[in-house]
Coordinates of C-alpha atoms in Angstrom, one line a residue:
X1 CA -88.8 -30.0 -31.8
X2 CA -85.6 -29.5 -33.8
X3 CA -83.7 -31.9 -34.8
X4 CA -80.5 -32.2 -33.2
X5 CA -76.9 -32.3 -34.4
X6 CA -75.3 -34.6 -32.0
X7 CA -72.4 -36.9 -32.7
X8 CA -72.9 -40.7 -32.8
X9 CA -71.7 -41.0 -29.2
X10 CA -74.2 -39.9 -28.2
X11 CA -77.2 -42.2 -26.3
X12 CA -80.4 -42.4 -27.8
X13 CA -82.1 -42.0 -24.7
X14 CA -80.6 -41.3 -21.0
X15 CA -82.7 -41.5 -17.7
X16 CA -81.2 -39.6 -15.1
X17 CA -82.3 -39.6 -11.4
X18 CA -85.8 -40.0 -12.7
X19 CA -88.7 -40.6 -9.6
X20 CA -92.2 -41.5 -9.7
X21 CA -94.7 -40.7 -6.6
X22 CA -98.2 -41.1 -7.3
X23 CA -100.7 -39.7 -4.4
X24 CA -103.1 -41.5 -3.4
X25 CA -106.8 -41.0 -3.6
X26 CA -108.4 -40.1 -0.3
X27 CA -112.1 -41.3 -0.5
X28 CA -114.8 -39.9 2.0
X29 CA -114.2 -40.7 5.5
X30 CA -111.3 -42.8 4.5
X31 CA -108.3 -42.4 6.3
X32 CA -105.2 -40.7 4.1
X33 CA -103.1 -43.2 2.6
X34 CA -99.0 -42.7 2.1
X35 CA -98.0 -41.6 -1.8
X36 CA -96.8 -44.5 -3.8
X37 CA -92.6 -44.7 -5.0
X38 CA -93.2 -46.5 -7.8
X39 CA -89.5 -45.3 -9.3
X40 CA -87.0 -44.5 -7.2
X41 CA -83.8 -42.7 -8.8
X42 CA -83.8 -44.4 -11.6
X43 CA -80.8 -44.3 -14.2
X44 CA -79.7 -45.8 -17.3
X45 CA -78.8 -44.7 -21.0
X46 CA -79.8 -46.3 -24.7
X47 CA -77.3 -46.7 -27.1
X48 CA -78.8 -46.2 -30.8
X49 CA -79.6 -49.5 -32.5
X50 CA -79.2 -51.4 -29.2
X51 CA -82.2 -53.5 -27.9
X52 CA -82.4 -52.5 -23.9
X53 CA -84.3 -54.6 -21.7
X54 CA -85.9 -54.1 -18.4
X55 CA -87.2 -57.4 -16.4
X56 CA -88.3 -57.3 -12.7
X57 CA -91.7 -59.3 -10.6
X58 CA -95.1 -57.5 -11.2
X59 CA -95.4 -54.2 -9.5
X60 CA -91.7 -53.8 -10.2
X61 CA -92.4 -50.2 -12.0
X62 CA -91.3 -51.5 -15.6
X63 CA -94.4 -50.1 -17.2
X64 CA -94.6 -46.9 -15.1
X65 CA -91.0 -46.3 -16.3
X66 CA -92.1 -47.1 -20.0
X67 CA -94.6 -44.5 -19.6
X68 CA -92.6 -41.7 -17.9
X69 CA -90.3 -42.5 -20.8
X70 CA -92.8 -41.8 -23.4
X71 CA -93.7 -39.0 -21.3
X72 CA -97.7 -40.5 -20.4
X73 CA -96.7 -40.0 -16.9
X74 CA -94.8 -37.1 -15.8
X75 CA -91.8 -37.7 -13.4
X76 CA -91.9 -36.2 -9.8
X77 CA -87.9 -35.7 -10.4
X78 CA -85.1 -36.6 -12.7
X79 CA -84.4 -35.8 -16.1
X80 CA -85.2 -37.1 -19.3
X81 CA -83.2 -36.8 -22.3
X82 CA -83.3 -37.9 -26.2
X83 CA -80.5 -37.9 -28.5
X84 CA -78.8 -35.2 -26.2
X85 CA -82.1 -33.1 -25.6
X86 CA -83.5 -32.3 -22.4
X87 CA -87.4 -33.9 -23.3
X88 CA -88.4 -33.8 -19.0
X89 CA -91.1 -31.2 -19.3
X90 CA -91.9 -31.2 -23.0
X91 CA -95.7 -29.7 -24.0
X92 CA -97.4 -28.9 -27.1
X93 CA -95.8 -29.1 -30.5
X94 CA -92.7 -29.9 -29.4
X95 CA -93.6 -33.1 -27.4
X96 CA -96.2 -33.9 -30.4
X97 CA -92.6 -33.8 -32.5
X98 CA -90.8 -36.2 -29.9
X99 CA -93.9 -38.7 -29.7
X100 CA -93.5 -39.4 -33.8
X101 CA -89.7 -40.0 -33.1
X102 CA -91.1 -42.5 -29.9
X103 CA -93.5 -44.9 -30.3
X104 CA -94.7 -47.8 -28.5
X105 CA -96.0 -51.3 -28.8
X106 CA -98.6 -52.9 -25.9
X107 CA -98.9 -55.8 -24.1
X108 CA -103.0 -56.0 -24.8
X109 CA -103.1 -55.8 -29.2
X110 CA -107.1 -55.7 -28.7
X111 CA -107.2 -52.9 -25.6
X112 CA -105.2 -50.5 -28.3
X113 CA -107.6 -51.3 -31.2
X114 CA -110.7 -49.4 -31.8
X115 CA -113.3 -52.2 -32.7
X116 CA -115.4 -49.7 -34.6
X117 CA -111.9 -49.1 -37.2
X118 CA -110.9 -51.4 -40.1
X119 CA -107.4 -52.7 -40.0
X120 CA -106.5 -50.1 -42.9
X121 CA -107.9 -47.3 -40.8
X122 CA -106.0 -47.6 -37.9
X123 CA -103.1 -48.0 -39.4
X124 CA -103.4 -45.0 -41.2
X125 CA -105.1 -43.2 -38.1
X126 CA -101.5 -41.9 -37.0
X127 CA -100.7 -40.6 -40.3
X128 CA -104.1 -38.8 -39.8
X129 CA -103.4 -37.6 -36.4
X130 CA -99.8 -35.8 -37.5
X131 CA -101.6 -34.3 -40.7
X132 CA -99.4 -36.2 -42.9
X133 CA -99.7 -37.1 -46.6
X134 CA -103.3 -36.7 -48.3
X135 CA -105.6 -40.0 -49.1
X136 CA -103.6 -41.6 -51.6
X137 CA -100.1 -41.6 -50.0
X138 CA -102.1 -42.9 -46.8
X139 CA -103.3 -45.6 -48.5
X140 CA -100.1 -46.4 -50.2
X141 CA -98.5 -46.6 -46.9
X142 CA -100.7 -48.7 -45.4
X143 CA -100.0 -50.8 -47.5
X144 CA -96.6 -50.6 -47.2
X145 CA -96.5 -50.7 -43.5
X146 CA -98.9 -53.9 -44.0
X147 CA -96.5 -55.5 -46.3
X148 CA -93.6 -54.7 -43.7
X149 CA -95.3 -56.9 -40.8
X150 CA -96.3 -59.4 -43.2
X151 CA -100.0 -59.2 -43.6
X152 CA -101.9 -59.1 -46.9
X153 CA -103.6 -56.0 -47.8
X154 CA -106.9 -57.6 -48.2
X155 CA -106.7 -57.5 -44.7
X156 CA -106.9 -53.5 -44.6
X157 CA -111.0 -54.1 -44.8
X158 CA -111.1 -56.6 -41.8
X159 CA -112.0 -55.7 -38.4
X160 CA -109.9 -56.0 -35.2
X161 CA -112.3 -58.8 -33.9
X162 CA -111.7 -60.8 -36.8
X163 CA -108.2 -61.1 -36.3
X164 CA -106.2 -63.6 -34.3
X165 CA -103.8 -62.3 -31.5
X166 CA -100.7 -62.2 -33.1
X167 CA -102.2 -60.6 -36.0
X168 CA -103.9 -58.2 -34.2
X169 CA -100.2 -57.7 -32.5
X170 CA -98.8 -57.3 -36.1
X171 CA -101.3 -54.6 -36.6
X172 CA -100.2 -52.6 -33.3
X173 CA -96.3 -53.1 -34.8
X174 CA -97.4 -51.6 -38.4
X175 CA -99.4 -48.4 -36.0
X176 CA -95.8 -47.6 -34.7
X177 CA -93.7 -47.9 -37.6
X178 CA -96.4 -45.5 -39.3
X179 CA -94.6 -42.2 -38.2
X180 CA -91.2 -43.4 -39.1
X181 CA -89.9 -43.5 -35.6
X182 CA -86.1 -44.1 -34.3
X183 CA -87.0 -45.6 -30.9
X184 CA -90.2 -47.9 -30.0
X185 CA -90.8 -48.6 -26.4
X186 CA -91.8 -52.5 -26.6
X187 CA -94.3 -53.3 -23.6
X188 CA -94.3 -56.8 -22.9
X189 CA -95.8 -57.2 -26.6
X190 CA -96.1 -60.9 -26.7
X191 CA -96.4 -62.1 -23.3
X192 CA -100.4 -63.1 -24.3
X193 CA -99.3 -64.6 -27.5
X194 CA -99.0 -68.3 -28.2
X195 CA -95.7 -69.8 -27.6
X196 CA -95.4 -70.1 -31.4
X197 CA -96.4 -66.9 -32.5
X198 CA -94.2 -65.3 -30.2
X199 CA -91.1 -66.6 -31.5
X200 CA -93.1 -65.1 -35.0
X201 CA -93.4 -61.6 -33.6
X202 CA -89.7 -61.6 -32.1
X203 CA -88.3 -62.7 -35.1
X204 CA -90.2 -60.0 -37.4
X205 CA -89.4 -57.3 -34.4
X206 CA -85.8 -58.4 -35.0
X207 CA -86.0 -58.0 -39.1
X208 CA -87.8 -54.7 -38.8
X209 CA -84.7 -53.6 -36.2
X210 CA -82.1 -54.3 -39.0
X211 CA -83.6 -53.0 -41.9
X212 CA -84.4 -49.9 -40.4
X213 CA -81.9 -49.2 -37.5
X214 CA -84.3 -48.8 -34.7
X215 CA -83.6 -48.4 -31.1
X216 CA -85.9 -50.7 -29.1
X217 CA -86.9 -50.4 -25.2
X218 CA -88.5 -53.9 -24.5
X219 CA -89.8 -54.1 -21.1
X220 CA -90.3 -58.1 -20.3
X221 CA -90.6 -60.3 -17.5
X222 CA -90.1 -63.7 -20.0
X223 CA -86.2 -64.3 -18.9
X224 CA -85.7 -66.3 -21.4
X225 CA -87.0 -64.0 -24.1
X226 CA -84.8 -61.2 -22.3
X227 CA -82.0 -63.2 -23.0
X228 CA -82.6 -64.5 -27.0
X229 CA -83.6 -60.6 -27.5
X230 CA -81.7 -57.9 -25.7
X231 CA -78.2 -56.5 -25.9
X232 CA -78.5 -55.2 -22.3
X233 CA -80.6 -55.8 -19.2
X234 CA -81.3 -53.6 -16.1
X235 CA -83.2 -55.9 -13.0
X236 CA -85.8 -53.2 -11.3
X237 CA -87.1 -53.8 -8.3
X238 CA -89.3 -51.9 -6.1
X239 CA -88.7 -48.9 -8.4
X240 CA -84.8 -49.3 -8.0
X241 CA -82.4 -50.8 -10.4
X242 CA -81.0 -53.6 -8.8
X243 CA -78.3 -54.9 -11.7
X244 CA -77.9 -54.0 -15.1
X245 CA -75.3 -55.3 -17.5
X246 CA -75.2 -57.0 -21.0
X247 CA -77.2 -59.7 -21.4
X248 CA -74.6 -62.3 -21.7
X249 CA -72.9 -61.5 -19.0
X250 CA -75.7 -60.8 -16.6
X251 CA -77.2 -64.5 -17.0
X252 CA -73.6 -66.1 -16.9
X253 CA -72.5 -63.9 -13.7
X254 CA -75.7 -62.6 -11.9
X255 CA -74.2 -60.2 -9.2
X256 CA -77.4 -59.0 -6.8
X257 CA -79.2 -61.8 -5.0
X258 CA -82.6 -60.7 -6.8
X259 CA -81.5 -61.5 -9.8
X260 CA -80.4 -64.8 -8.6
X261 CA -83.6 -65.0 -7.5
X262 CA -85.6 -64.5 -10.5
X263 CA -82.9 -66.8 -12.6
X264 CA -84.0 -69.6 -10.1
X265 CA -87.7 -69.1 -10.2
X266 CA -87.2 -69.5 -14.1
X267 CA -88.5 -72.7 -15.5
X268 CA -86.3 -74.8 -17.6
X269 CA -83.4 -72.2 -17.1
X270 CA -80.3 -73.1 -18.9
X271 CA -78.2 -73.9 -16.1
X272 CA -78.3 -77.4 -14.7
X273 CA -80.1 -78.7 -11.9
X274 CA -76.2 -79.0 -10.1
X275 CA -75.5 -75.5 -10.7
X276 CA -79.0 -73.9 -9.4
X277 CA -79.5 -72.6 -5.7
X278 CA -81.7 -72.2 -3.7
X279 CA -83.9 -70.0 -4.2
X280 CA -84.6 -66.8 -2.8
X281 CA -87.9 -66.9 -1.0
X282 CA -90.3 -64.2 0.3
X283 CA -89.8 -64.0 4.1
X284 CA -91.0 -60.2 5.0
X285 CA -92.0 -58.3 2.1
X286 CA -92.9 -55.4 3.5
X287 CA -91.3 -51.8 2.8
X288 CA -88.5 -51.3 5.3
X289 CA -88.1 -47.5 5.8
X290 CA -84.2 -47.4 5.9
X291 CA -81.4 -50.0 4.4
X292 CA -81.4 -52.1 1.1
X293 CA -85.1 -52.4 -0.3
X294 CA -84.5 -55.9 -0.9
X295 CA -83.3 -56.6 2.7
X296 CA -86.3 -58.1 4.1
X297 CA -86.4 -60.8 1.1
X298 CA -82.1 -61.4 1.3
X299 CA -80.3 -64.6 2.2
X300 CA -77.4 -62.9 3.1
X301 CA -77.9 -59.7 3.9
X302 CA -81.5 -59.6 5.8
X303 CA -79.2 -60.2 9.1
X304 CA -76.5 -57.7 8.2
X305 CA -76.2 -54.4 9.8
X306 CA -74.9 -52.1 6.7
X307 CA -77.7 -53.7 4.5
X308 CA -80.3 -52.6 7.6
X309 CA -78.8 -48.8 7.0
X310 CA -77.5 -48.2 4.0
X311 CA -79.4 -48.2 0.7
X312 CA -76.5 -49.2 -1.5
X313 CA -75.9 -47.4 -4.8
X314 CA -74.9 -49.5 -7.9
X315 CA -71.6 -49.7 -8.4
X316 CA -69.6 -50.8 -11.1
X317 CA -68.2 -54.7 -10.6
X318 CA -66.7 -54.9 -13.8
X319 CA -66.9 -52.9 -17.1
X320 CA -70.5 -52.1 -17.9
X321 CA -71.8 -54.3 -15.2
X322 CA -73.3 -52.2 -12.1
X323 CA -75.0 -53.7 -9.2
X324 CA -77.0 -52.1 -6.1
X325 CA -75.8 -54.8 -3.2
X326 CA -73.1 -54.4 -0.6
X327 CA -72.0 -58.0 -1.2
X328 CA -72.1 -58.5 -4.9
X329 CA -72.2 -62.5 -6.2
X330 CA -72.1 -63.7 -2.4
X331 CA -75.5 -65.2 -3.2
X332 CA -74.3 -66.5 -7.1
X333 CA -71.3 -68.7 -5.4
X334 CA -73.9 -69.7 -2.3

């Protein structure tokens, strides 16, 4: 893919409309089950050098959205864009060219190791993959790209298995600076970590950011890791953005009564015990076919009439801050 001339305003990467249906498997003599919406007109841009975060309950769609984004999963509908190209239906060489200006950091460090590789392999194994350099610039880079995530290069001959779980994190972090990429799609990377090493791989996630000006996706569902390390948030839900604004404002002024929800269910939340409500509790979780998809879980809209038939689009309740309620902060001043 060519690179492309665009001007600095413009995003590094824009979601537009995109939708995710998975069908379902039908197994012999079982009956046919619905498709799956696991993202539902999705939209949101990234600014370059900004950290965007995504935070929503399990089965939200944050990972399903990191992998259309990385384009693992193809998207049912919607566009896809990168630095101003159209990357939606990107195949061969020229989606081989986008995935070494993308790349991505897992939840599980060990799953994404091969236990037969030494650490110095597979850290070279993407230089391998994208043909470039020859042995000895490989091996310089390595060591390099060691030295960047603050491991000794001893520790090129070690195993995966012989490495603890924030190292074998560190490891995963040197793989996907190994291209030289602009953007890296951060998947929950230290939500099986220690407490202690995760401030460790936050703060040396934030050093490599600076020094060299990447754009970072970071799905989470930590809140208060959201907050210490994003510049913007959007709240998913049920494959629907429910809020997204900066991160400051979002935790100071939550506008959608899910996001109130999840601040409340948040231990040790900075607010006080004064300030916090009461929470938002499951009372039918089931999909409703027409309304507000949160509807059935609302404390102030589950009764109303317009949340029963309206889906409501997000709106903009102040600069930069869109929410996807009819009554936005009814439930923050409850």
């Amino acid at each position: 893919m060519k690179q492309p001339t665009t001007g600095a305003g413009v995003p590094r990467l824009e979601v537009e409309g995109v939708g995710k249906v998975f069908k379902s498997r039908r197994s012999f003599g079982a009956t046919e089950k619905p498709p799956t919406v696991a993202l539902d007109d999705v939209s949101l841009t990234v600014d370059r050098g900004e950290t965007f975060g995504i935070v929503g309950e399990s089965g939200s769609g944050k990972s399903t959205l990191a992998r259309c984004i990385l384009r693992l999963h193809d998207v049912s509908s919607g566009r896809l864009r990168y630095a101003g190209e159209d990357v939606t239906n990107l195949s061969g060489e020229p989606l081989r060219a986008f995935r070494r200006r993308v790349q991505a950091v897992f939840q599980d460090a060990s799953g994404a190791l091969d236990p037969r590789m030494t650490v110095g392999q597979l850290v070279a194994e993407p230089l391998d993959i994208h043909h470039i350099g020859n042995r000895t610039t490989r091996r310089a880079a390595v060591a390099d790209l060691l030295d960047a995530v603050g491991m000794p290069l001893d520790f090129a001959a070690r195993a995966p298995h012989a490495l603890s779980g924030g190292q074998r994190q560190r490891i995963g972090i040197a793989r996907a600076l190994a291209l030289d990429p602009e953007t890296i799609l951060l998947d929950e990377p230290v939500s099986a970590l220690d407490v202690s090493v995760q401030a460790q791989v936050l703060n040396l996630l934030k050093d490599i950011q600076d020094a060299r000006r990447l754009t970072y996706v970071f799905i989470v569902h930590d809140l208060a890791i959201a907050e210490f390390f994003c510049d913007r948030i959007a709240v998913l839900y049920r494959g629907r953005i429910m809020e997204m604004a900066s991160a400051r404002v979002l935790f100071r002024q939550p506008q959608h009564p899910y996001t109130v929800s999840l601040f409340d269910a948040a231990p040790k939340h900075h607010r006080s015990a004064a300030k916090r409500r009461q929470r938002v509790r499951p009372v039918d979780d089931e999909a409703t076919a027409t309304g507000c998809v949160f509807r059935a879980r609302c404390p102030i809209g589950r009764e109303r009439e317009i949340c029963r038939a309206t889906q409501p689009d997000p709106t903009e309740t102040s600069p930069g801050h869109r929410t996807a309620c009819h009554f936005p902060g009814e439930a923050a001043s409850a």
